[in-house]
Coordinates of C-alpha atoms and ligand atoms in Angstrom, one line a residue:
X1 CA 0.0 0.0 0.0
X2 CA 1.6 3.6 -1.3
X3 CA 0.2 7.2 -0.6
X4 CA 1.8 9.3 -3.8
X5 CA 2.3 12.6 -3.5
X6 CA 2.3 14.9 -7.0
X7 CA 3.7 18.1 -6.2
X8 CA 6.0 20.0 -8.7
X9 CA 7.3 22.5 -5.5
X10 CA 10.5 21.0 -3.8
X11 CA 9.7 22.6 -0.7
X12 CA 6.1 21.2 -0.3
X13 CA 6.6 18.5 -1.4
X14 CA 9.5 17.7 1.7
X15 CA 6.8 19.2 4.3
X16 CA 4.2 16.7 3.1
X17 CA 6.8 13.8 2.7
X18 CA 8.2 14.3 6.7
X19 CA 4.8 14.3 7.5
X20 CA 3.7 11.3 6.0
X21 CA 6.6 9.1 6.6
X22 CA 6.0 10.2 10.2
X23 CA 2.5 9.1 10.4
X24 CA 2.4 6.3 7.6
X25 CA 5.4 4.5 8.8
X26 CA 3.8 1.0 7.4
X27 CA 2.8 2.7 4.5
X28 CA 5.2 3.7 0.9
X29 CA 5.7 6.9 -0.2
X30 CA 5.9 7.9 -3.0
X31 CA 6.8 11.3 -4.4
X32 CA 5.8 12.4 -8.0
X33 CA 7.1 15.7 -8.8
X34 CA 6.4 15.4 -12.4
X35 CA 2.6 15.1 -13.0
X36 CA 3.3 13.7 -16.2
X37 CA 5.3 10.5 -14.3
X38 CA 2.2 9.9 -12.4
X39 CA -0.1 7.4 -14.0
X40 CA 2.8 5.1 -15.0
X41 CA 3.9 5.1 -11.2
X42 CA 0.0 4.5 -10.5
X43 CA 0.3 1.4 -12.6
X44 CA 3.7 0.2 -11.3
X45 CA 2.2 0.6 -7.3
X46 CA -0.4 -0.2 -5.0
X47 CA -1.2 3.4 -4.7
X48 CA -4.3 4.2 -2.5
X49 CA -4.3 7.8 -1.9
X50 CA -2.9 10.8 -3.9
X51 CA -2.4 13.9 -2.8
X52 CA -2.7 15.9 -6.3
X53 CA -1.6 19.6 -6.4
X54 CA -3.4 21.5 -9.0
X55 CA -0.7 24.3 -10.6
X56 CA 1.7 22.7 -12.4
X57 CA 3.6 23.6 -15.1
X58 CA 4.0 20.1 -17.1
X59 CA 0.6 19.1 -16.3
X60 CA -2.7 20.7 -14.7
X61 CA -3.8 18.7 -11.6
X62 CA -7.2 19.2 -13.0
X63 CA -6.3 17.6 -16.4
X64 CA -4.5 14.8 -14.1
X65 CA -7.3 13.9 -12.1
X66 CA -10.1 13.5 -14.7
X67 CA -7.3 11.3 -16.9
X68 CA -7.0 9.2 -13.9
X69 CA -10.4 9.1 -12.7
X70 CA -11.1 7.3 -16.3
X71 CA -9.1 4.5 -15.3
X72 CA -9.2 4.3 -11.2
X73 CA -12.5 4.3 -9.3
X74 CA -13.3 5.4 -6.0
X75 CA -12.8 2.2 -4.4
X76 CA -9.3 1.5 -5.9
X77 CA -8.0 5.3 -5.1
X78 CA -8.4 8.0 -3.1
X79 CA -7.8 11.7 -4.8
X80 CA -7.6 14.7 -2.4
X81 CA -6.5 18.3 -3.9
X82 CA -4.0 20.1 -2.5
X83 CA -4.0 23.2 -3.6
X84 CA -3.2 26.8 -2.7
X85 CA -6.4 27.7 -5.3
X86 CA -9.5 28.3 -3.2
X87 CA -12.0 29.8 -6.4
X88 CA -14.7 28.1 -6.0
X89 CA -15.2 27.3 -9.2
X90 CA -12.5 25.3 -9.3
X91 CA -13.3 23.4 -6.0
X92 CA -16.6 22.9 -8.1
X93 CA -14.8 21.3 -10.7
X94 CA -12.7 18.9 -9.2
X95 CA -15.4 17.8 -7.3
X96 CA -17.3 17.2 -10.6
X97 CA -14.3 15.1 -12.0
X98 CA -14.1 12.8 -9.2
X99 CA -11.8 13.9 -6.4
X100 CA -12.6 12.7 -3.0
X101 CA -11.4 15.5 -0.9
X102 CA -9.9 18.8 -1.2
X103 CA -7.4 20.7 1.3
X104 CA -6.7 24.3 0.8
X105 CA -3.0 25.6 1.2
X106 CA -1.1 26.3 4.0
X107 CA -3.0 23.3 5.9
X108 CA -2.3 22.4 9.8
X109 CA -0.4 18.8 9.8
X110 CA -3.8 17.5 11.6
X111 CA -5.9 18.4 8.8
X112 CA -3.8 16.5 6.1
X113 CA -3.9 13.0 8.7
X114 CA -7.1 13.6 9.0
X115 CA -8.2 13.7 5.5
X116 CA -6.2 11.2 4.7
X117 CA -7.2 8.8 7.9
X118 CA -10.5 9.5 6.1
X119 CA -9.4 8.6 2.9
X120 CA -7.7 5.1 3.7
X121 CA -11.0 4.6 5.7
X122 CA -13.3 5.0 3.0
X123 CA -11.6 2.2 0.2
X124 CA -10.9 -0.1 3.3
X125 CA -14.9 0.4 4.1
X126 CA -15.7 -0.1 0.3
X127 CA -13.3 -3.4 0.5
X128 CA -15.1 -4.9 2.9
X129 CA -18.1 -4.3 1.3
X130 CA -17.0 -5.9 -1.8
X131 CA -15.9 -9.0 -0.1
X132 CA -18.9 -9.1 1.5
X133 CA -20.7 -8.9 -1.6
X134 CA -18.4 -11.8 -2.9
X135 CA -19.6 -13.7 0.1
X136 CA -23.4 -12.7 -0.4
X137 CA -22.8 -14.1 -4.2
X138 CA -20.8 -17.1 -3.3
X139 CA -23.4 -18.3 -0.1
X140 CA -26.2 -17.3 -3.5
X141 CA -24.6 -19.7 -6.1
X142 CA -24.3 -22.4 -3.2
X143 CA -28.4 -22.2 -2.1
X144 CA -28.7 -22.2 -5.5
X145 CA -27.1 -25.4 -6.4
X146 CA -28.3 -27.1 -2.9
X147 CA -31.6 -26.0 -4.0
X148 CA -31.1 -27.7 -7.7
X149 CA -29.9 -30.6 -5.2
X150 CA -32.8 -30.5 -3.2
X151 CA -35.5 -30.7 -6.0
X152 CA -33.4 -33.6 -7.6
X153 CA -34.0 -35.8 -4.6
X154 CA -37.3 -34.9 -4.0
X155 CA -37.8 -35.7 -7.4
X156 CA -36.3 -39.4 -6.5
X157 CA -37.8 -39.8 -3.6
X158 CA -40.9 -39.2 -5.8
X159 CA -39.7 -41.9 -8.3
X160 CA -39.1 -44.4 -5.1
X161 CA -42.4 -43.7 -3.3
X162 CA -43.8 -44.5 -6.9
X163 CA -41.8 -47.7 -6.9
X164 CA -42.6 -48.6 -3.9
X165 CA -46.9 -48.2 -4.4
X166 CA -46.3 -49.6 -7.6
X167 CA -43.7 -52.6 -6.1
X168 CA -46.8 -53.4 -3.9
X169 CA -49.8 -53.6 -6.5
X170 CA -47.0 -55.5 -8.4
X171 CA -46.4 -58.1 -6.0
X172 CA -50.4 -58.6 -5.2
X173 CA -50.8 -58.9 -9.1
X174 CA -47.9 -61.5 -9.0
X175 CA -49.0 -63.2 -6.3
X176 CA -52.5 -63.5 -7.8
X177 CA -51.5 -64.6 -11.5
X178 CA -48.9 -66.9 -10.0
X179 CA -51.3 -69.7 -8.7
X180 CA -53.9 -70.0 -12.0
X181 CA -50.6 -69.3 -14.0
X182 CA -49.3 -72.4 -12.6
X183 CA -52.1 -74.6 -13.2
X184 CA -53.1 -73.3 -16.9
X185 CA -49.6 -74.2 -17.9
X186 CA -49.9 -77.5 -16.7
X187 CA -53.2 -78.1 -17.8
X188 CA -51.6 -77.4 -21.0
X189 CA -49.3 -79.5 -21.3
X190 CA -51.7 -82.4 -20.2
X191 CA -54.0 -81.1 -22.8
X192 CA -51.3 -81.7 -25.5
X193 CA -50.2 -85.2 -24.7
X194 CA -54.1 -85.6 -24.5
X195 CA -54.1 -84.6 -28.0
X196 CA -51.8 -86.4 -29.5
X197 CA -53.5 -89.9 -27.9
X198 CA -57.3 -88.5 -29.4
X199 CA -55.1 -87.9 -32.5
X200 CA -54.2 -91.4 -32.8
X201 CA -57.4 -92.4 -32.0
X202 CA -58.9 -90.6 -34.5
X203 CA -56.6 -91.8 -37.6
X204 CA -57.6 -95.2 -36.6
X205 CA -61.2 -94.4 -36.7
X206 CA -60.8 -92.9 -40.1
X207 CA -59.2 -96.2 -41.2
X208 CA -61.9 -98.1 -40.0
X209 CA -64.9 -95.9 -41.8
X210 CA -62.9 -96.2 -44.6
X211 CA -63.3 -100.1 -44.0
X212 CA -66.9 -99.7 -43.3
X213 CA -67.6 -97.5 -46.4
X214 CA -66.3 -100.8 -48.8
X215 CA -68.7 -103.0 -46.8
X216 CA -71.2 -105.2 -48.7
X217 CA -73.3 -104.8 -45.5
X218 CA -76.0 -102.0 -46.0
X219 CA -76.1 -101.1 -42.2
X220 CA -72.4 -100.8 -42.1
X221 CA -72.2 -98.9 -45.2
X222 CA -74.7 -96.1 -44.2
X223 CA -72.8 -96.0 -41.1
X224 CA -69.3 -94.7 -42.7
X225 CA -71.3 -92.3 -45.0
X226 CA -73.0 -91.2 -41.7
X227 CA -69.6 -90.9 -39.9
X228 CA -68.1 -88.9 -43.6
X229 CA -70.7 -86.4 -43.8
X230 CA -69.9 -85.7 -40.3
X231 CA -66.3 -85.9 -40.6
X232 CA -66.7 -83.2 -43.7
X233 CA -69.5 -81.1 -42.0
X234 CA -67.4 -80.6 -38.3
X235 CA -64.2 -80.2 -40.7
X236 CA -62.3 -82.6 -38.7
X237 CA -59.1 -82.5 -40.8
X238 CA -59.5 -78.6 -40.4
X239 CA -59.7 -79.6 -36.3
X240 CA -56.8 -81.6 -36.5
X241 CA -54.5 -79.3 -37.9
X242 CA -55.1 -76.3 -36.1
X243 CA -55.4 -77.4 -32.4
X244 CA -51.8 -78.1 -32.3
X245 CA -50.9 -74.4 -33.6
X246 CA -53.6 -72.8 -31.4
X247 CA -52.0 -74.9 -28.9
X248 CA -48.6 -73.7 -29.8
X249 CA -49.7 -70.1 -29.6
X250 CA -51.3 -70.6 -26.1
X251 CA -48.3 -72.3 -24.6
X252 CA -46.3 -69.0 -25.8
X253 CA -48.6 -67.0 -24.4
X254 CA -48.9 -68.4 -21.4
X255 CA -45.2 -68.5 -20.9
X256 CA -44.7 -64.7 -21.5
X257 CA -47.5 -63.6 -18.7
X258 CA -45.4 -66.2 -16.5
X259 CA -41.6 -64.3 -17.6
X260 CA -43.5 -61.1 -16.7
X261 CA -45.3 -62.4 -13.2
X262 CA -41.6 -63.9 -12.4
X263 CA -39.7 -60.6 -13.5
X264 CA -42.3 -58.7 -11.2
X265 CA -41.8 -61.0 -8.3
X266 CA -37.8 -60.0 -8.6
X267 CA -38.6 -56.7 -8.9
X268 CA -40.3 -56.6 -5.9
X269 CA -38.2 -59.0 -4.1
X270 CA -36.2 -56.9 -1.4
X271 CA -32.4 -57.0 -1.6
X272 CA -30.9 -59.3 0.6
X273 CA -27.6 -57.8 2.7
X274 CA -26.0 -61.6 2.5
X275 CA -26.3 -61.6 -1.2
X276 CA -23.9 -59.0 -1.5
X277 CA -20.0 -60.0 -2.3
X278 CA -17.1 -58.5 -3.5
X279 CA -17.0 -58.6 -7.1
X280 CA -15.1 -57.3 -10.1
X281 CA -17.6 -55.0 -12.2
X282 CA -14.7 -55.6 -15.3
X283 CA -15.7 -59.5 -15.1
X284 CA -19.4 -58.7 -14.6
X285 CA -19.2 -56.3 -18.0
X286 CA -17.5 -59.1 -20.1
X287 CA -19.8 -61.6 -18.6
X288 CA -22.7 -59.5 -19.9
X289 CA -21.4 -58.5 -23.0
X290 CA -20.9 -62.4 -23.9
X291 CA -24.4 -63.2 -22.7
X292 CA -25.7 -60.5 -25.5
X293 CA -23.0 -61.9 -27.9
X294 CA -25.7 -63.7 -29.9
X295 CA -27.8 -60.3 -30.0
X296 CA -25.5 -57.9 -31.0
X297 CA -23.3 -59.5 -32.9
X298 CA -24.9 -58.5 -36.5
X299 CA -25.7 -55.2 -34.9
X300 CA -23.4 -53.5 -33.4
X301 CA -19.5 -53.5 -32.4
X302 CA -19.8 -53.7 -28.4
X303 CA -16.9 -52.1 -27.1
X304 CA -15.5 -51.9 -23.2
X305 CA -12.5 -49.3 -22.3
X306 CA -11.6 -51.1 -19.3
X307 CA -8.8 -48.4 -17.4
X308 CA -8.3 -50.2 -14.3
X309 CA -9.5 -53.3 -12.4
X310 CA -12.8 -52.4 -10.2
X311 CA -14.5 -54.8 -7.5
X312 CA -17.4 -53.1 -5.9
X313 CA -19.6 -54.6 -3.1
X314 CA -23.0 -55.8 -4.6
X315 CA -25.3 -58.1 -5.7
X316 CA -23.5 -60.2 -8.9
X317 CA -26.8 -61.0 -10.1
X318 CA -29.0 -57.4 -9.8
X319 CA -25.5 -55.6 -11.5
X320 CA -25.4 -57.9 -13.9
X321 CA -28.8 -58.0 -14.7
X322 CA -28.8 -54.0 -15.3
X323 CA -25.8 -54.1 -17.7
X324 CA -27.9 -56.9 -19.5
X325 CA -30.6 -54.8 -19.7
X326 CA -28.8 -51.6 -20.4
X327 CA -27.0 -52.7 -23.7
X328 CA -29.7 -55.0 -24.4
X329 CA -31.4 -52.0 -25.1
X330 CA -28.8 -50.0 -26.9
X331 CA -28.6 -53.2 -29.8
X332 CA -32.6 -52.8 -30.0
X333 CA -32.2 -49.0 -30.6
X334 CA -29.7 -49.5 -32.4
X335 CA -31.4 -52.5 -34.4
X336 CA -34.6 -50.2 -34.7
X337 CA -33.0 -47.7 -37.0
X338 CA -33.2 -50.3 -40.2
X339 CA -30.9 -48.7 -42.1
X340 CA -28.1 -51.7 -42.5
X341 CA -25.7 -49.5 -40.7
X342 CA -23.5 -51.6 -38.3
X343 CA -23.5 -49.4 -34.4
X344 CA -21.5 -48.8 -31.7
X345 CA -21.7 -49.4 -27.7
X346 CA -19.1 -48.0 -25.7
X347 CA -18.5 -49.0 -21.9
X348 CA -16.6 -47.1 -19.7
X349 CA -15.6 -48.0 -16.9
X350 CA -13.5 -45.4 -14.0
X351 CA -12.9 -45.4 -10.2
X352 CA -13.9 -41.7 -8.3
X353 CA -12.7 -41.7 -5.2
X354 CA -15.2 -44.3 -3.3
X355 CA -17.4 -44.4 -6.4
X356 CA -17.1 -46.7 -9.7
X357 CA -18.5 -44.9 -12.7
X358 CA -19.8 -46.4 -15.1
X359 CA -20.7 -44.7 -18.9
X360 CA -22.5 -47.1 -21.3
X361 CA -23.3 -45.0 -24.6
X362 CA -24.4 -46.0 -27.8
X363 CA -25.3 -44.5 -31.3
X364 CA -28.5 -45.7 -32.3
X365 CA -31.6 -43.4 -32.5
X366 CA -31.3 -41.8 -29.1
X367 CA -34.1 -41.1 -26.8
X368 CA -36.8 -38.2 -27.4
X369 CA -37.1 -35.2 -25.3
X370 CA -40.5 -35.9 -24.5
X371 CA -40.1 -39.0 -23.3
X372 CA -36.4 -39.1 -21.6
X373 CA -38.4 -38.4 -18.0
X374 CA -40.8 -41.2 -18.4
X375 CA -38.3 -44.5 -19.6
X376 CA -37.3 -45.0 -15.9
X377 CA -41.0 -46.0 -15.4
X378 CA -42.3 -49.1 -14.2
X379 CA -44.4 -50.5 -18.0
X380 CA -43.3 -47.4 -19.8
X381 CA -42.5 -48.8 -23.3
X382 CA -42.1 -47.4 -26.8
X383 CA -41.8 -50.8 -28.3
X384 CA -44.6 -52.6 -30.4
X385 CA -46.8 -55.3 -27.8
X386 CA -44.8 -58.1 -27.3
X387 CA -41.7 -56.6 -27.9
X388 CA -41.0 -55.2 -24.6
X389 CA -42.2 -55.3 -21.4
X390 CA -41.4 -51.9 -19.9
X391 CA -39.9 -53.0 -16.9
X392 CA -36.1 -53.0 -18.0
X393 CA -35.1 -49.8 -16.8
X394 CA -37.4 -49.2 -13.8
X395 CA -35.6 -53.1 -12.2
X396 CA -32.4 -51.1 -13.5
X397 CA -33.6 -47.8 -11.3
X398 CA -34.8 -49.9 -8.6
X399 CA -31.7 -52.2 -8.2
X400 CA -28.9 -48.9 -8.8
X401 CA -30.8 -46.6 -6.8
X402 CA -32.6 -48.3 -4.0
X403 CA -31.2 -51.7 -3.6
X404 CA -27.3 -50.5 -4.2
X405 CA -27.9 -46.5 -2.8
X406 CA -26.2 -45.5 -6.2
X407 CA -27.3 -43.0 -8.8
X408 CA -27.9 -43.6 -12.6
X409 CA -29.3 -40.8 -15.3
X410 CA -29.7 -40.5 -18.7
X411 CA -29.1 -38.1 -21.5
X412 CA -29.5 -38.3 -25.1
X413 CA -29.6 -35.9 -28.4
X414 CA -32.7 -37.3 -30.9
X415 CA -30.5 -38.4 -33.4
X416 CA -27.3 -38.8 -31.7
X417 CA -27.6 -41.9 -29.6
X418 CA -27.8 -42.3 -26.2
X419 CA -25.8 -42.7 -23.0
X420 CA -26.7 -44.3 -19.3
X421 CA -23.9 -42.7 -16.7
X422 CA -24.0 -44.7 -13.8
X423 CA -22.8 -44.4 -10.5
X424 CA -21.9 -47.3 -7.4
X425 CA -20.6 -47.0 -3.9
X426 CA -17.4 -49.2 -4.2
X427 CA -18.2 -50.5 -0.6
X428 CA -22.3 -49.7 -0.1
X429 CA -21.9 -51.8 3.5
X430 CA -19.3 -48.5 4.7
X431 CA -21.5 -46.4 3.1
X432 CA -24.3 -47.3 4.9
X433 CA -22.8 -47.4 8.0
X434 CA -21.3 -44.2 7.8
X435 CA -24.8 -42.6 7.2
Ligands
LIG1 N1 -30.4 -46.9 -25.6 C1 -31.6 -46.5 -25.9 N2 -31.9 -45.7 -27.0 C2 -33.1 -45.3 -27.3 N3 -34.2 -45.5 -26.5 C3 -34.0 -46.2 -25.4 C4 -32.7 -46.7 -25.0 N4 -32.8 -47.4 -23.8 C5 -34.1 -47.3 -23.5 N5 -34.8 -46.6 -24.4 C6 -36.3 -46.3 -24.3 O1 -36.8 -46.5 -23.0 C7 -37.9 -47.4 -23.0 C8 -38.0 -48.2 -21.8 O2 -36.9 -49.1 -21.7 P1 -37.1 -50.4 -20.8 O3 -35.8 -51.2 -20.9 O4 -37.6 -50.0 -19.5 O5 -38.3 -51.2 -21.5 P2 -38.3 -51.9 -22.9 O6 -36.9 -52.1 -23.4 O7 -39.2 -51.2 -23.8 O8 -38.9 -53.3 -22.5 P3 -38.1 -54.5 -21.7 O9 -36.8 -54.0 -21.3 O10 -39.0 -54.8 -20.6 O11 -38.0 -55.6 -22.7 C9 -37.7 -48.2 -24.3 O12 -39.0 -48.7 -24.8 C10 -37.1 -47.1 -25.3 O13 -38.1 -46.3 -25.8
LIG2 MG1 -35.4 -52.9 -22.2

């Protein structure tokens, strides 16, 4: 910090200097008895006050002051006149142009401290103020972003209450679909070994009317034309035929309410702690990719940028049933697109501090605005009946977020593919405790 002192008289400008290096000990000072040496020694120093004469021959301390008040405000220096000019015109003016104070020649030594006490006051005041107003902004962008933080987990606690109601109905629907799910399968299956045995029958029936109808009995004779018009009116061949396909078509049926009763029973299923091991999530990836092998493989190139090796604390069968699901979806997206163009998935996988990270992005079709909020939703589906089931993503949510107290979002450009980020507690047990 530097008080500068422009002042083209010698012998003022000693009176003011003793004065100030008496009472400023801690502080510079500078002497300027050029005004036209003054703003480069402004730029070169920490000047905070300057004592400006106004007649000078090189330079008028009028001139001086409105160049420098251009480049210095109040709060950076401090201007006070002292000059021997009392018109008050010209104490007027310099007011006008920005100077802080102005001291009249001669002036007691107590007056000078004093306006300059004053002075050093005023941009320490104006200091403070600005770092207050730093603080003020700072403690604003911070309830700002907790606020942001805030509505994101009411917004999942939202999603999880909805998981939960919806986990409930689920399991009661489950429960109840289980039981005559059970038996109609079954019965099914006895109906079709049925079938095959009234089948049998049946051919050797038609082998015997056929008998009957050569007969040189009468009785026997009208008999197998009886049992033919029959045969022809019921369409029995017709019968024959299409029970086995109906059959068929059941038996699928049936099969896909059971997948969906049984992946609603997981779903609802609560995590057990003692399923939980250490596992390595580079293993789980490879394991999952394989599984989808058979999928992808005329799809899309699957690759996995492993960095490091990463065990994480979890459920083996829940993770891996999310990446299954995840890039499971990516090749349908991809696969969706019909345009013969071979796609790309791309796993990333990255330790953060306690936390693996996990980025599985592909390039198909990407996910609509519209609908981005809605995919983690229990049913919500954009693919024909039959296709999908709905219920990918929300298991995904369900096992990431409430079973494994991670986080998982994702973002997409229409267009530009799609990408699931993914975060896990290394070790959720510590986690848990430590909350
Ligand atoms: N990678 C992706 N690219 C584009 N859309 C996606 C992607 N992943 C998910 N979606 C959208 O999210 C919806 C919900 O996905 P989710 O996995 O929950 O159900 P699904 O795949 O339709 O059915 P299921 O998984 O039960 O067979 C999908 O129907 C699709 O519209
Ligand atoms: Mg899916």
């Amino acid at each position: 910090m530097a008080i500068m002192i422009v002042e083209d008289s010698v012998l003022n400008m000693k009176i003011v200097s003793e004065v100030l290096h008496d009472e400023y000990p801690q502080y510079q000072i500078i002497q300027c008895p050029n005004p036209l040496l003054a703003e480069k020694l402004l730029q070169e120093n920490d000047i905070w006050v300057m004592l400006l004469d106004i007649e000078m021959p090189e330079l008028n301390g009028i001139d001086l002051l409105e160049q420098v008040r251009q480049q210095y405000s109040d709060k950076e220096l401090q201007i006070i006149m002292l000059t021997a000019m009392t018109d008050a015109d010209v104490f007027q003016k310099c007011f006008d142009l920005g100077a802080n104070d102005y001291l009249g020649k001669p002036f007691k030594k107590v007056e000078l401290v004093c306006r300059i006490n004053q002075a050093i006051r005023s941009i320490q005041g104006q200091q403070q103020m600005e770092e207050l107003l730093e603080g003020t902004k700072k403690h604003n962008k911070e309830l700002r972003q907790m606020n942001i933080e805030l509505q994101m987990t009411q917004s999942a606690l939202i999603h999880s209450e909805k998981m939960a109601a919806i986990g409930q109905l689920a399991a009661g629907v489950a429960h109840e679909i289980n039981n005559p799910i059970g038996y109609v399968s079954s019965n099914l299956e006895s109906l079709r070994s049925y079938l095959r045995k009234m089948n049998t029958y049946m051919d050797q029936c038609k082998k015997v009317q056929q008998s009957l109808l050569k007969s040189e009995i009468e009785s026997y004779h009208a008999l197998a034309l009886e049992l033919e018009e029959s045969y022809q009116t019921n369409k029995i061949d017709f019968i024959q035929e299409d029970i086995p396909v109906l059959m068929t078509d059941t038996m699928e049926g049936v099969q896909r309410v059971a997948k969906i009763v049984q992946t609603m029973r997981n779903f609802t299923r609560s995590s057990d702690q003692e399923e939980k091991k250490w596992v390595s999530l580079n293993n789980l990836i490879k394991q999952s990719m394989m599984i989808l092998e058979n999928e992808s493989k005329y799809v899309a190139d699957v690759l996995f940028k492993e960095r490091e090796e990463i065990e994480i604390f979890c459920n083996e069968l829940q993770i891996g049933q999310v990446l299954v699901n995840i890039i499971n979806n990516a090749v349908q997206a991809i696969r969706s697109q019909e345009n013969g163009e071979r796609g790309c998935i791309t796993i990333c996988l990255a330790r953060s501090g306690q936390e693996a990270n996990l980025l599985i992005s592909d390039d198909g079709p990407g996910i609509p605005k519209d609908i981005i909020s809605k995919i983690f939703n229990p049913f919500f589906t954009t693919k024909a009946v039959g296709d999908g089931t709905g219920l990918g993503l929300s298991i995904t949510y369900d096992i990431i977020v409430n079973k494994h107290g991670g986080r998982i979002e994702a973002h997409s450009q229409e267009g530009r593919g799609a990408i699931f980020d993914i975060v896990l507690p290394i070790n959720q047990q510590e986690s848990e405790e430590t909350l």
